[in-house]
Short mmCIF file of C-alpha atoms in Angstrom, two decimals:
data_model
loop_
_atom_site.label_atom_id
_atom_site.label_comp_id
_atom_site.label_asym_id
_atom_site.label_seq_id
_atom_site.Cartn_x
_atom_site.Cartn_y
_atom_site.Cartn_z
CA MET A 34 50.92 -20.83 39.49
CA VAL A 35 54.70 -20.60 38.94
CA ASP A 36 55.51 -20.31 35.22
CA SER A 37 59.22 -19.45 35.25
CA LEU A 38 61.53 -22.44 35.43
CA PRO A 39 64.24 -20.72 37.55
CA VAL A 40 61.58 -19.38 39.91
CA SER A 41 60.03 -22.85 40.14
CA VAL A 42 63.35 -24.33 41.22
CA ALA A 43 63.79 -21.62 43.86
CA VAL A 44 60.23 -22.06 45.13
CA PHE A 45 60.64 -25.83 45.24
CA ILE A 46 63.82 -25.60 47.33
CA GLY A 47 62.30 -22.99 49.63
CA ALA A 48 59.05 -24.91 50.13
CA ALA A 49 60.96 -28.12 50.81
CA ALA A 50 63.04 -26.32 53.45
CA VAL A 51 59.91 -24.93 55.13
CA ILE A 52 58.32 -28.39 55.18
CA ALA A 53 61.49 -29.86 56.67
CA LEU A 54 61.71 -27.28 59.45
CA CYS A 55 57.98 -27.34 60.23
CA GLY A 56 57.93 -31.13 60.11
CA ILE A 57 60.50 -31.38 62.88
CA ARG A 58 58.54 -29.04 65.15
CA LEU A 59 55.22 -30.72 64.27
CA THR A 60 56.59 -34.06 65.39
CA ASP A 61 57.81 -32.60 68.67
CA TYR A 62 54.44 -30.98 69.36
CA ALA A 63 52.58 -34.16 68.39
CA ASP A 64 54.72 -36.16 70.81
CA GLN A 65 54.00 -33.68 73.61
CA LEU A 66 50.27 -33.68 72.79
CA ALA A 67 50.26 -37.48 72.89
CA ASP A 68 51.68 -37.26 76.43
CA LYS A 69 49.49 -34.42 77.73
CA THR A 70 46.19 -35.71 76.28
CA GLY A 71 46.88 -39.35 77.15
CA TRP A 72 45.91 -40.41 73.64
CA GLY A 73 49.23 -42.15 72.98
CA GLU A 74 51.68 -41.89 70.10
CA ALA A 75 49.91 -44.42 67.88
CA LEU A 76 46.62 -42.49 67.87
CA MET A 77 48.25 -39.04 67.75
CA GLY A 78 50.54 -40.05 64.92
CA GLY A 79 47.89 -42.05 63.08
CA LEU A 80 45.19 -39.40 63.22
CA PHE A 81 46.32 -35.81 63.82
CA LEU A 82 49.92 -35.84 62.60
CA ALA A 83 48.96 -38.08 59.69
CA GLY A 84 46.18 -35.70 58.68
CA VAL A 85 48.55 -32.72 58.72
CA THR A 86 51.30 -34.41 56.71
CA SER A 87 48.68 -35.62 54.20
CA LEU A 88 47.52 -32.07 53.34
CA PRO A 89 49.91 -31.65 50.37
CA ASP A 90 48.79 -35.01 48.94
CA PHE A 91 45.15 -34.09 49.50
CA ALA A 92 45.48 -30.75 47.69
CA ALA A 93 47.49 -32.16 44.79
CA THR A 94 45.24 -35.16 44.17
CA LEU A 95 41.99 -33.21 44.35
CA THR A 96 43.34 -30.54 42.01
CA ALA A 97 44.32 -33.15 39.41
CA ALA A 98 41.01 -35.00 39.75
CA ALA A 99 38.92 -31.84 39.46
CA ASP A 100 40.86 -30.85 36.33
CA GLY A 101 40.18 -34.25 34.76
CA TYR A 102 43.67 -35.75 35.19
CA ALA A 103 42.62 -39.05 36.74
CA GLU A 104 45.90 -40.85 36.07
CA LEU A 105 47.96 -38.02 37.55
CA GLY A 106 45.76 -37.69 40.64
CA MET A 107 45.56 -41.40 41.43
CA GLY A 108 49.23 -41.83 40.61
CA ASN A 109 50.09 -39.14 43.15
CA VAL A 110 48.14 -40.64 46.03
CA LEU A 111 49.05 -44.28 45.31
CA GLY A 112 52.70 -43.40 44.77
CA SER A 113 52.65 -41.47 48.05
CA MET A 114 51.42 -44.55 49.92
CA ALA A 115 54.25 -46.64 48.55
CA VAL A 116 56.99 -44.06 49.11
CA ASN A 117 55.75 -43.45 52.67
CA LEU A 118 56.48 -47.08 53.50
CA ALA A 119 59.90 -46.74 51.87
CA PHE A 120 60.49 -43.68 54.08
CA LEU A 121 59.73 -45.80 57.13
CA ALA A 122 62.34 -48.29 55.94
CA VAL A 123 64.82 -45.40 55.65
CA GLY A 124 63.90 -44.46 59.21
CA ASP A 125 64.72 -48.01 60.29
CA LEU A 126 68.15 -47.57 58.73
CA THR A 127 68.78 -44.44 60.84
CA TYR A 128 67.77 -46.07 64.14
CA ARG A 129 70.87 -47.91 65.30
CA ARG A 130 69.83 -49.48 68.63
CA ALA A 131 67.68 -52.21 67.05
CA ASN A 132 65.29 -52.85 64.20
CA LEU A 133 62.50 -50.30 64.18
CA GLU A 134 59.86 -53.03 63.86
CA HIS A 135 61.12 -54.56 67.09
CA ALA A 136 61.54 -51.36 69.10
CA ALA A 137 58.23 -49.74 68.08
CA ALA A 138 55.97 -52.54 69.30
CA SER A 139 52.38 -51.31 69.54
CA SER A 140 49.02 -53.02 69.13
CA GLY A 141 47.63 -49.73 67.80
CA ASN A 142 50.09 -49.73 64.90
CA LEU A 143 49.30 -53.36 64.14
CA ILE A 144 45.62 -52.48 63.89
CA GLN A 145 46.41 -49.49 61.68
CA ALA A 146 48.48 -51.65 59.31
CA ALA A 147 45.66 -54.19 59.03
CA LEU A 148 43.13 -51.37 58.62
CA PHE A 149 45.09 -49.87 55.73
CA ILE A 150 45.15 -53.19 53.90
CA VAL A 151 41.38 -53.50 54.31
CA LEU A 152 40.75 -49.90 53.24
CA LEU A 153 42.94 -50.03 50.13
CA THR A 154 41.40 -53.32 49.05
CA ILE A 155 38.03 -51.55 48.68
CA PRO A 156 39.12 -49.19 45.84
CA LEU A 157 41.12 -52.05 44.33
CA LEU A 158 37.92 -54.07 44.04
CA ALA A 159 36.15 -51.02 42.61
CA MET A 160 38.87 -50.73 39.93
CA LEU A 161 38.45 -54.40 38.99
CA THR A 162 34.63 -54.48 38.86
CA PRO A 163 32.48 -53.38 35.89
CA THR A 164 31.93 -49.66 35.39
CA PHE A 165 29.21 -48.36 37.70
CA ALA A 166 28.56 -44.99 39.31
CA VAL A 167 25.72 -43.01 40.83
CA LEU A 168 25.94 -39.31 39.94
CA GLY A 169 29.54 -39.92 38.96
CA VAL A 170 30.47 -41.50 42.31
CA HIS A 171 31.20 -45.20 42.80
CA PRO A 172 29.40 -46.95 45.71
CA ALA A 173 32.83 -47.90 47.09
CA THR A 174 33.46 -44.25 48.01
CA PRO A 175 30.88 -43.95 50.85
CA VAL A 176 31.88 -47.45 51.97
CA LEU A 177 35.45 -46.20 52.35
CA LEU A 178 34.34 -43.35 54.61
CA VAL A 179 32.34 -45.66 56.87
CA ALA A 180 35.18 -48.19 57.03
CA TYR A 181 37.70 -45.46 57.91
CA LEU A 182 35.60 -44.07 60.76
CA PHE A 183 34.84 -47.53 62.12
CA GLY A 184 38.50 -48.53 61.86
CA TYR A 185 39.69 -45.61 63.96
CA ARG A 186 36.99 -46.33 66.48
CA LEU A 187 38.70 -49.71 66.88
CA VAL A 188 42.09 -48.01 67.27
CA ARG A 189 40.68 -45.72 69.98
CA ARG A 190 39.05 -48.67 71.76
CA ASP A 191 42.35 -50.56 71.69
CA LEU A 192 44.02 -47.58 73.35
CA ASP A 193 41.45 -47.57 76.15
CA LYS A 194 41.24 -51.33 76.69
CA PRO A 195 44.03 -53.23 74.90
CA MET A 196 43.39 -56.95 74.65
CA TRP A 197 47.09 -57.83 74.52
CA HIS A 198 50.49 -56.22 74.96
CA PRO A 199 53.70 -56.87 73.00
CA ARG A 200 56.51 -58.54 74.90
CA HIS A 201 58.88 -55.99 76.40
CA THR A 202 62.61 -56.38 75.74
CA GLU A 203 65.68 -54.24 76.38
CA GLN A 204 65.34 -52.79 72.88
CA THR A 205 61.62 -52.00 73.14
CA VAL A 206 60.81 -48.30 73.44
CA LYS A 207 57.54 -48.00 75.36
CA ASP A 208 54.94 -45.40 74.47
CA LYS A 209 54.68 -43.59 77.79
CA PRO A 210 54.46 -39.92 78.81
CA ASP A 211 57.75 -38.07 79.19
CA GLU A 212 57.62 -36.53 82.67
CA ARG A 213 60.54 -34.20 81.88
CA ARG A 214 58.38 -32.28 79.40
CA ALA A 215 55.19 -32.34 81.44
CA HIS A 216 55.72 -28.73 82.57
CA GLY A 217 56.43 -27.32 79.13
CA LYS A 218 53.86 -25.55 76.98
CA SER A 219 50.23 -25.58 78.05
CA LEU A 220 47.82 -27.86 76.22
CA SER A 221 46.14 -24.92 74.47
CA GLY A 222 49.55 -23.53 73.52
CA LEU A 223 50.59 -26.85 72.03
CA TRP A 224 47.38 -27.08 70.00
CA PHE A 225 47.81 -23.50 68.72
CA SER A 226 51.40 -24.17 67.65
CA PHE A 227 50.42 -27.48 66.07
CA VAL A 228 47.58 -25.92 64.02
CA LEU A 229 49.71 -22.93 62.98
CA LEU A 230 52.52 -25.15 61.72
CA ALA A 231 49.93 -27.34 59.98
CA LEU A 232 48.69 -24.32 58.02
CA ILE A 233 52.24 -23.29 57.10
CA THR A 234 53.06 -26.84 56.01
CA SER A 235 49.89 -26.98 53.92
CA ALA A 236 50.78 -23.71 52.17
CA ALA A 237 54.33 -24.93 51.55
CA GLY A 238 52.89 -28.16 50.15
CA TRP A 239 50.79 -26.19 47.68
CA LEU A 240 53.84 -24.23 46.56
CA LEU A 241 55.91 -27.40 46.33
CA MET A 242 53.28 -29.07 44.15
CA SER A 243 52.86 -25.97 41.98
CA SER A 244 56.57 -25.67 41.33
CA ALA A 245 56.86 -29.40 40.67
CA GLU A 246 54.04 -29.25 38.12
CA THR A 247 55.83 -26.42 36.33
CA LEU A 248 59.02 -28.47 36.18
CA VAL A 249 57.08 -31.44 34.81
CA ASP A 250 55.17 -29.35 32.24
CA ARG A 251 58.46 -28.48 30.57
CA THR A 252 59.16 -32.17 29.85
CA LEU A 253 57.56 -35.07 27.98
CA LEU A 254 57.11 -37.25 31.07
CA SER A 255 53.94 -39.35 31.33
CA GLN A 256 51.19 -38.73 33.88
CA THR A 257 52.01 -42.06 35.53
CA LEU A 258 55.67 -41.23 36.00
CA VAL A 259 54.92 -37.71 37.17
CA GLY A 260 52.22 -38.85 39.58
CA THR A 261 53.67 -42.01 41.09
CA LEU A 262 57.27 -40.81 41.35
CA LEU A 263 57.75 -37.06 41.10
CA THR A 264 54.73 -35.44 42.75
CA ALA A 265 54.29 -38.40 45.09
CA VAL A 266 57.78 -37.93 46.49
CA PHE A 267 57.52 -34.14 46.57
CA THR A 268 54.21 -34.04 48.43
CA SER A 269 55.35 -36.83 50.77
CA LEU A 270 58.35 -34.91 52.08
CA PRO A 271 56.45 -34.07 55.31
CA GLU A 272 56.15 -37.80 56.05
CA LEU A 273 59.90 -38.31 55.58
CA VAL A 274 60.79 -35.35 57.77
CA THR A 275 58.33 -36.16 60.54
CA THR A 276 59.32 -39.83 60.55
CA LEU A 277 63.02 -39.08 60.89
CA ALA A 278 62.30 -36.37 63.47
CA ALA A 279 60.11 -38.72 65.53
CA ILE A 280 62.87 -41.35 65.54
CA ARG A 281 65.37 -38.69 66.57
CA PHE A 282 63.09 -37.67 69.46
CA GLY A 283 62.75 -41.33 70.47
CA ALA A 284 59.03 -41.38 69.63
CA LEU A 285 59.22 -44.63 67.66
CA THR A 286 55.55 -45.55 67.98
CA LEU A 287 54.68 -42.07 66.71
CA ALA A 288 56.98 -42.53 63.71
CA VAL A 289 55.34 -45.80 62.64
CA GLY A 290 51.86 -44.55 63.52
CA ASN A 291 52.35 -41.43 61.42
CA ILE A 292 53.20 -43.42 58.28
CA LEU A 293 50.41 -45.96 58.71
CA GLY A 294 47.91 -43.28 59.68
CA THR A 295 48.91 -41.11 56.73
CA ASN A 296 48.34 -44.01 54.36
CA CYS A 297 44.93 -44.71 55.89
CA PHE A 298 44.04 -41.03 55.51
CA ASN A 299 45.28 -41.10 51.90
CA VAL A 300 42.68 -43.76 51.13
CA MET A 301 40.16 -41.08 52.09
CA VAL A 302 41.90 -38.84 49.55
CA ILE A 303 41.04 -41.46 46.92
CA ALA A 304 37.39 -41.25 47.97
CA ALA A 305 37.49 -37.45 47.75
CA ALA A 306 39.12 -37.66 44.31
CA ASP A 307 36.26 -39.87 43.11
CA VAL A 308 33.81 -37.13 44.13
CA ALA A 309 35.94 -34.37 42.56
CA TYR A 310 36.37 -36.24 39.25
CA ARG A 311 33.31 -35.42 37.16
CA ASP A 312 33.76 -37.66 34.09
CA GLY A 313 32.36 -40.73 35.83
CA SER A 314 34.04 -42.80 38.51
CA ILE A 315 37.77 -42.20 38.85
CA TYR A 316 38.28 -45.91 39.58
CA HIS A 317 37.50 -46.69 35.95
CA ALA A 318 39.37 -43.77 34.40
CA ILE A 319 42.86 -45.07 35.21
CA THR A 320 45.17 -47.56 33.53
CA GLY A 321 46.47 -50.90 34.74
CA GLN A 322 49.63 -49.20 36.00
CA GLN A 323 47.69 -47.73 38.92
CA LEU A 324 46.28 -51.17 39.70
CA VAL A 325 49.86 -52.35 40.02
CA TRP A 326 50.74 -49.51 42.41
CA THR A 327 47.65 -50.28 44.49
CA ALA A 328 48.81 -53.88 44.81
CA ILE A 329 52.36 -52.73 45.62
CA ALA A 330 51.11 -50.54 48.48
CA ILE A 331 49.15 -53.48 49.90
CA LEU A 332 52.16 -55.79 49.49
CA LEU A 333 54.55 -53.39 51.24
CA THR A 334 52.12 -52.91 54.13
CA GLY A 335 51.73 -56.67 54.50
CA ILE A 336 55.52 -57.02 54.69
CA LEU A 337 55.70 -54.26 57.32
CA LEU A 338 52.93 -55.93 59.31
CA LEU A 339 54.88 -59.19 59.29
CA GLY A 340 57.92 -57.29 60.56
CA LEU A 341 55.92 -55.71 63.40
CA LEU A 342 54.64 -59.16 64.40
CA ARG A 343 57.91 -61.08 63.95
CA ARG A 344 59.97 -58.37 65.69
CA GLU A 345 63.46 -59.37 64.58
CA ARG A 346 65.89 -57.59 66.93
CA TYR A 347 68.77 -57.09 64.51
CA GLY A 348 69.15 -57.53 60.79
CA ILE A 349 71.53 -56.51 58.06
CA ALA A 350 73.34 -53.36 59.28
CA ARG A 351 70.84 -53.16 62.15
CA MET A 352 68.07 -52.90 59.55
CA GLY A 353 65.15 -55.31 59.62
CA PHE A 354 64.80 -57.81 56.80
CA GLU A 355 61.28 -56.56 56.16
CA SER A 356 62.46 -52.94 55.84
CA LEU A 357 65.17 -53.98 53.40
CA LEU A 358 62.61 -55.93 51.36
CA VAL A 359 60.28 -52.91 51.30
CA LEU A 360 63.10 -50.73 49.92
CA VAL A 361 64.07 -53.29 47.27
CA ILE A 362 60.49 -53.71 46.06
CA TYR A 363 59.84 -49.97 45.96
CA VAL A 364 63.05 -49.21 44.06
CA GLY A 365 62.25 -52.00 41.61
CA ALA A 366 58.73 -50.68 41.06
CA ALA A 367 60.02 -47.13 40.57
CA MET A 368 62.63 -48.30 38.06
CA SER A 369 59.95 -50.17 36.11
CA VAL A 370 57.98 -46.94 35.70
CA VAL A 371 61.06 -45.09 34.43
CA LEU A 372 62.24 -47.82 32.06
CA LEU A 373 58.95 -49.18 30.70
#
C-alpha cells in the first residue's frame, strides 16, 4: 500500500509510536477489567489482551498465505512466537525486585504454557507427515481449533476451582483486585475504551506491516529472513509494549499471561493460514527452516515453563537463568538465519 521508501519509513515510525502508546493504555484497561470482572490477570491477558495484540500478526500472516507466500506467512507467525518469548525475557530484565518467573506465580500461566506446547506440536506433526489435505485443508487444522477451545476451558475451570496454589513468598506478586482503582471507569466504559484501542492498534499494525513489506521489497532478502525476523518483530511490537507496560503497572501475571496467550492464539493463526492458502496444505508448502523455528518456539516455551515451576528468586543481574537462556537461544537462532 505504501510504495515510496521515505514515506514507508515515516509510516513505520508513526505506526510503531501509535502501537506503543495504545499498548500501554490497553494493558492498563486489561488490568482493570481483570479486577472488575473477576476473571483474573491470567485469563484476561491470555485471552482478550492476547487476541488484541495478535491482530497485526493475524492480518500479516493471512495476507501472505492468501497471496501464495507460504514461507513468508508461516515465517511471520512462527518468528512472532519465538520473539514474544524473548520479549518476556527482556521484561524479566526490567523487573528488578526478583526474577519474573518467581514473582508471577500462577497456575493459569502454567496451564497456558503447557497448552501452547501441545497446540504447536499439532502443526509440527502435520509438517512431518506425508502430504494430505481435504479441499486444500489439512485435518490438523480443525483439530487445532478444538484443542484451543478445550484448552481455554481448562484455564477457565482452573480460575474457578484451582487444584493447587503456588507458594507465596515476599517476592511473589499476587493476582488480586486493586481496590484503589475499583471506583474508576465503569465496566462498560472500560470495555468501550479497550475495543476502541484494539481497533486503532489493529489499523496501526496493518500500516506497520505494509510499510515493512515496502522496505523489504526494495532488498534481496529471503522470505524466511523477512518473515521470521523482520515482519515477526514488527508485528510483535504490541506484545513488547504491553508486556513492559504490565510489568510497570505491577500486573506480572498479566504480562506472562499475555505472552503465553498470544502464542496460543497465534497457533490459531496457523490454522487460519492453512485455510487461506489455496495451493494445498500450507504445512507442506514450507521449507525445513520453518520446522526449525517451530521446534525453537516449543523449546523456548519448555524452558520458560521450567522457570515458572522452579521459581528461582534471583539470578544473574536479577534475571532468571531461564530468561537468559531464552535470550541466548533466540539470538543464536536469529543470527543463523542472517548468516546461513
